[in-house]
Amino acid sequence: MINWKGMLFLPLVLITGCVEKVNERFGPEIDVFPVTYSVSLSNTRESKMSLSTFISDHKKELINYGANIQWVSNSGNRWASEIKKQLIKEGVNKDLIIISQGEKGDVYFDIKFSIVVHKTQVSSCQYAELGAINTVATGCFIENARWSSMVNPQKMLITPSVDQEHKEAEATASGKEE
């Protein structure tokens, strides 16, 4: 006699044997690292020209990331306030400009003007080959382009972001002023 339960189960086994195996999808390997552009200056006419050149060279970064201005002397403090007003007039968000007092030590400058930019380095993608379907990661080029086009890639990371560091530095700077 024929086992009807076995006959019902047999097509199921045959169908699953023909299913294509899809490889597990892995996320991209992305490195995000900070790049700092900075200049230290004394309050002179030549230094003001150098600073305006520095600002015009890094205009795009200033608008996106803001600036950190550390002053050491009293004239540096006044100059830092003037620079902040100038940057706000040029379209930099006032919340992205941080003015703080720097360490006196052996410093021979009045201010240190710096911009921290986060850059991404993405992994290289393997090209698809005939007969090797689903053996390489799919969407690698799209994912790399997405990460490369981000303005603030550090915000996508789980670690504390630069915005949080900016807020902490701003809180300590305002605490020193009071």
PDB file of C-alpha atoms in Angstrom, residues 18-168:
ATOM      1  CA  CYS A  18      16.012  23.407  -6.447  1.00  0.00           C
ATOM      2  CA  VAL A  19      16.086  26.619  -4.441  1.00  0.00           C
ATOM      3  CA  GLU A  20      19.013  28.915  -5.207  1.00  0.00           C
ATOM      4  CA  LYS A  21      21.326  29.650  -2.313  1.00  0.00           C
ATOM      5  CA  VAL A  22      21.640  33.377  -1.621  1.00  0.00           C
ATOM      6  CA  ASN A  23      24.755  34.484   0.212  1.00  0.00           C
ATOM      7  CA  GLU A  24      24.483  36.436   3.418  1.00  0.00           C
ATOM      8  CA  ARG A  25      24.664  40.168   2.880  1.00  0.00           C
ATOM      9  CA  PHE A  26      27.462  41.981   4.676  1.00  0.00           C
ATOM     10  CA  GLY A  27      27.515  45.682   5.402  1.00  0.00           C
ATOM     11  CA  PRO A  28      30.172  47.941   3.929  1.00  0.00           C
ATOM     12  CA  GLU A  29      33.521  48.569   5.574  1.00  0.00           C
ATOM     13  CA  ILE A  30      33.711  52.310   6.163  1.00  0.00           C
ATOM     14  CA  ASP A  31      36.405  54.282   7.964  1.00  0.00           C
ATOM     15  CA  VAL A  32      35.452  57.754   9.199  1.00  0.00           C
ATOM     16  CA  PHE A  33      38.328  59.896  10.401  1.00  0.00           C
ATOM     17  CA  PRO A  34      38.678  63.566  11.365  1.00  0.00           C
ATOM     18  CA  VAL A  35      40.812  65.978   9.360  1.00  0.00           C
ATOM     19  CA  THR A  36      41.761  69.227  11.111  1.00  0.00           C
ATOM     20  CA  TYR A  37      42.614  72.421   9.261  1.00  0.00           C
ATOM     21  CA  SER A  38      44.102  74.978  11.625  1.00  0.00           C
ATOM     22  CA  VAL A  39      46.115  78.152  11.721  1.00  0.00           C
ATOM     23  CA  SER A  40      47.631  79.989  14.699  1.00  0.00           C
ATOM     24  CA  LEU A  41      47.989  83.745  14.373  1.00  0.00           C
ATOM     25  CA  SER A  42      49.052  86.897  16.180  1.00  0.00           C
ATOM     26  CA  ASN A  43      46.896  90.011  15.947  1.00  0.00           C
ATOM     27  CA  THR A  44      48.710  91.828  13.105  1.00  0.00           C
ATOM     28  CA  ARG A  45      47.680  93.134   9.684  1.00  0.00           C
ATOM     29  CA  GLU A  46      49.512  90.308   7.873  1.00  0.00           C
ATOM     30  CA  SER A  47      47.836  87.734  10.106  1.00  0.00           C
ATOM     31  CA  LYS A  48      44.409  89.178   9.346  1.00  0.00           C
ATOM     32  CA  MET A  49      45.164  88.838   5.615  1.00  0.00           C
ATOM     33  CA  SER A  50      46.315  85.238   6.178  1.00  0.00           C
ATOM     34  CA  LEU A  51      43.155  84.463   8.127  1.00  0.00           C
ATOM     35  CA  SER A  52      40.893  85.897   5.428  1.00  0.00           C
ATOM     36  CA  THR A  53      42.735  83.762   2.852  1.00  0.00           C
ATOM     37  CA  PHE A  54      42.336  80.699   5.081  1.00  0.00           C
ATOM     38  CA  ILE A  55      38.629  81.408   5.500  1.00  0.00           C
ATOM     39  CA  SER A  56      38.063  81.869   1.760  1.00  0.00           C
ATOM     40  CA  ASP A  57      39.994  78.652   0.998  1.00  0.00           C
ATOM     41  CA  HIS A  58      37.867  76.650   3.459  1.00  0.00           C
ATOM     42  CA  LYS A  59      34.512  78.401   2.969  1.00  0.00           C
ATOM     43  CA  LYS A  60      32.573  75.212   2.201  1.00  0.00           C
ATOM     44  CA  GLU A  61      33.963  73.403   5.263  1.00  0.00           C
ATOM     45  CA  LEU A  62      33.197  76.398   7.493  1.00  0.00           C
ATOM     46  CA  ILE A  63      29.555  76.491   6.427  1.00  0.00           C
ATOM     47  CA  ASN A  64      29.085  72.730   6.925  1.00  0.00           C
ATOM     48  CA  TYR A  65      31.202  72.095  10.032  1.00  0.00           C
ATOM     49  CA  GLY A  66      31.778  75.446  11.738  1.00  0.00           C
ATOM     50  CA  ALA A  67      34.953  76.591  13.474  1.00  0.00           C
ATOM     51  CA  ASN A  68      36.705  76.393  16.793  1.00  0.00           C
ATOM     52  CA  ILE A  69      38.489  79.589  17.862  1.00  0.00           C
ATOM     53  CA  GLN A  70      40.797  79.459  20.864  1.00  0.00           C
ATOM     54  CA  TRP A  71      42.155  82.720  22.217  1.00  0.00           C
ATOM     55  CA  VAL A  72      45.119  83.152  24.540  1.00  0.00           C
ATOM     56  CA  SER A  73      45.533  86.905  25.108  1.00  0.00           C
ATOM     57  CA  ASN A  74      43.046  89.745  25.704  1.00  0.00           C
ATOM     58  CA  SER A  75      43.597  91.059  22.175  1.00  0.00           C
ATOM     59  CA  GLY A  76      42.962  87.495  20.951  1.00  0.00           C
ATOM     60  CA  ASN A  77      39.673  87.467  22.847  1.00  0.00           C
ATOM     61  CA  ARG A  78      38.509  90.668  21.139  1.00  0.00           C
ATOM     62  CA  TRP A  79      39.749  89.426  17.772  1.00  0.00           C
ATOM     63  CA  ALA A  80      37.920  86.107  18.223  1.00  0.00           C
ATOM     64  CA  SER A  81      34.652  88.000  18.810  1.00  0.00           C
ATOM     65  CA  GLU A  82      35.248  90.009  15.628  1.00  0.00           C
ATOM     66  CA  ILE A  83      35.941  86.825  13.667  1.00  0.00           C
ATOM     67  CA  LYS A  84      32.729  85.246  14.972  1.00  0.00           C
ATOM     68  CA  LYS A  85      30.689  88.266  13.842  1.00  0.00           C
ATOM     69  CA  GLN A  86      32.367  88.158  10.427  1.00  0.00           C
ATOM     70  CA  LEU A  87      31.674  84.429  10.019  1.00  0.00           C
ATOM     71  CA  ILE A  88      28.010  84.879  10.967  1.00  0.00           C
ATOM     72  CA  LYS A  89      27.713  87.620   8.313  1.00  0.00           C
ATOM     73  CA  GLU A  90      29.206  85.224   5.759  1.00  0.00           C
ATOM     74  CA  GLY A  91      26.561  82.581   6.476  1.00  0.00           C
ATOM     75  CA  VAL A  92      28.133  80.292   9.079  1.00  0.00           C
ATOM     76  CA  ASN A  93      25.652  79.034  11.663  1.00  0.00           C
ATOM     77  CA  LYS A  94      26.360  80.747  15.008  1.00  0.00           C
ATOM     78  CA  ASP A  95      25.871  77.437  16.851  1.00  0.00           C
ATOM     79  CA  LEU A  96      28.784  75.924  14.901  1.00  0.00           C
ATOM     80  CA  ILE A  97      31.256  78.625  15.980  1.00  0.00           C
ATOM     81  CA  ILE A  98      32.899  77.841  19.299  1.00  0.00           C
ATOM     82  CA  ILE A  99      35.062  80.386  21.079  1.00  0.00           C
ATOM     83  CA  SER A 100      37.081  79.150  24.039  1.00  0.00           C
ATOM     84  CA  GLN A 101      40.106  80.157  26.037  1.00  0.00           C
ATOM     85  CA  GLY A 102      43.247  78.233  25.136  1.00  0.00           C
ATOM     86  CA  GLU A 103      46.124  77.192  27.351  1.00  0.00           C
ATOM     87  CA  LYS A 104      48.635  79.988  27.833  1.00  0.00           C
ATOM     88  CA  GLY A 105      51.820  77.926  28.253  1.00  0.00           C
ATOM     89  CA  ASP A 106      54.561  78.642  25.694  1.00  0.00           C
ATOM     90  CA  VAL A 107      52.150  79.942  23.049  1.00  0.00           C
ATOM     91  CA  TYR A 108      53.319  82.930  21.000  1.00  0.00           C
ATOM     92  CA  PHE A 109      50.029  83.447  19.178  1.00  0.00           C
ATOM     93  CA  ASP A 110      46.842  85.303  20.044  1.00  0.00           C
ATOM     94  CA  ILE A 111      44.357  82.837  18.503  1.00  0.00           C
ATOM     95  CA  LYS A 112      44.153  79.372  17.029  1.00  0.00           C
ATOM     96  CA  PHE A 113      41.499  78.982  14.321  1.00  0.00           C
ATOM     97  CA  SER A 114      40.601  75.382  13.421  1.00  0.00           C
ATOM     98  CA  ILE A 115      38.050  73.437  11.401  1.00  0.00           C
ATOM     99  CA  VAL A 116      37.428  69.716  11.947  1.00  0.00           C
ATOM    100  CA  VAL A 117      36.086  67.874   8.891  1.00  0.00           C
ATOM    101  CA  HIS A 118      35.155  64.196   8.861  1.00  0.00           C
ATOM    102  CA  LYS A 119      36.183  62.214   5.777  1.00  0.00           C
ATOM    103  CA  THR A 120      35.151  58.710   4.780  1.00  0.00           C
ATOM    104  CA  GLN A 121      37.234  55.973   3.249  1.00  0.00           C
ATOM    105  CA  VAL A 122      35.185  53.219   1.686  1.00  0.00           C
ATOM    106  CA  SER A 123      36.210  49.695   0.713  1.00  0.00           C
ATOM    107  CA  SER A 124      36.807  48.814  -2.908  1.00  0.00           C
ATOM    108  CA  CYS A 125      34.050  46.876  -4.638  1.00  0.00           C
ATOM    109  CA  GLN A 126      34.510  43.711  -6.661  1.00  0.00           C
ATOM    110  CA  TYR A 127      33.021  43.654 -10.133  1.00  0.00           C
ATOM    111  CA  ALA A 128      30.384  41.050 -10.915  1.00  0.00           C
ATOM    112  CA  GLU A 129      31.477  38.175 -13.143  1.00  0.00           C
ATOM    113  CA  LEU A 130      29.488  35.870 -15.376  1.00  0.00           C
ATOM    114  CA  GLY A 131      28.623  32.666 -13.599  1.00  0.00           C
ATOM    115  CA  ALA A 132      29.361  34.161 -10.189  1.00  0.00           C
ATOM    116  CA  ILE A 133      25.950  35.511  -9.338  1.00  0.00           C
ATOM    117  CA  ASN A 134      25.383  36.169  -5.635  1.00  0.00           C
ATOM    118  CA  THR A 135      29.003  35.441  -4.722  1.00  0.00           C
ATOM    119  CA  VAL A 136      30.004  39.102  -4.364  1.00  0.00           C
ATOM    120  CA  ALA A 137      28.329  41.740  -2.223  1.00  0.00           C
ATOM    121  CA  THR A 138      25.497  43.442  -4.052  1.00  0.00           C
ATOM    122  CA  GLY A 139      24.900  47.157  -3.695  1.00  0.00           C
ATOM    123  CA  CYS A 140      28.527  47.901  -2.853  1.00  0.00           C
ATOM    124  CA  PHE A 141      28.863  50.763  -5.344  1.00  0.00           C
ATOM    125  CA  ILE A 142      25.607  52.361  -4.248  1.00  0.00           C
ATOM    126  CA  GLU A 143      26.460  52.088  -0.557  1.00  0.00           C
ATOM    127  CA  ASN A 144      29.954  53.535  -1.131  1.00  0.00           C
ATOM    128  CA  ALA A 145      28.514  56.445  -3.107  1.00  0.00           C
ATOM    129  CA  ARG A 146      26.007  57.110  -0.327  1.00  0.00           C
ATOM    130  CA  TRP A 147      28.699  57.234   2.347  1.00  0.00           C
ATOM    131  CA  SER A 148      31.018  59.338   0.192  1.00  0.00           C
ATOM    132  CA  SER A 149      28.303  61.920  -0.449  1.00  0.00           C
ATOM    133  CA  MET A 150      27.383  62.433   3.228  1.00  0.00           C
ATOM    134  CA  VAL A 151      28.120  65.863   4.678  1.00  0.00           C
ATOM    135  CA  ASN A 152      28.253  64.634   8.288  1.00  0.00           C
ATOM    136  CA  PRO A 153      29.162  60.928   8.164  1.00  0.00           C
ATOM    137  CA  GLN A 154      30.100  60.932  11.851  1.00  0.00           C
ATOM    138  CA  LYS A 155      26.394  61.288  12.715  1.00  0.00           C
ATOM    139  CA  MET A 156      25.770  57.797  11.305  1.00  0.00           C
ATOM    140  CA  LEU A 157      28.154  56.210  13.808  1.00  0.00           C
ATOM    141  CA  ILE A 158      27.156  54.859  17.202  1.00  0.00           C
ATOM    142  CA  THR A 159      29.998  56.642  19.009  1.00  0.00           C
ATOM    143  CA  PRO A 160      29.484  60.132  20.475  1.00  0.00           C
ATOM    144  CA  SER A 161      29.390  62.595  17.618  1.00  0.00           C
ATOM    145  CA  VAL A 162      31.302  65.800  17.060  1.00  0.00           C
ATOM    146  CA  ASP A 163      28.115  67.793  17.639  1.00  0.00           C
ATOM    147  CA  GLN A 164      28.037  66.428  21.167  1.00  0.00           C
ATOM    148  CA  GLU A 165      31.727  67.370  21.575  1.00  0.00           C
ATOM    149  CA  HIS A 166      30.909  70.865  20.231  1.00  0.00           C
ATOM    150  CA  LYS A 167      28.085  71.234  22.761  1.00  0.00           C
ATOM    151  CA  GLU A 168      30.352  70.110  25.609  1.00  0.00           C
TER     152      GLU A 168
END
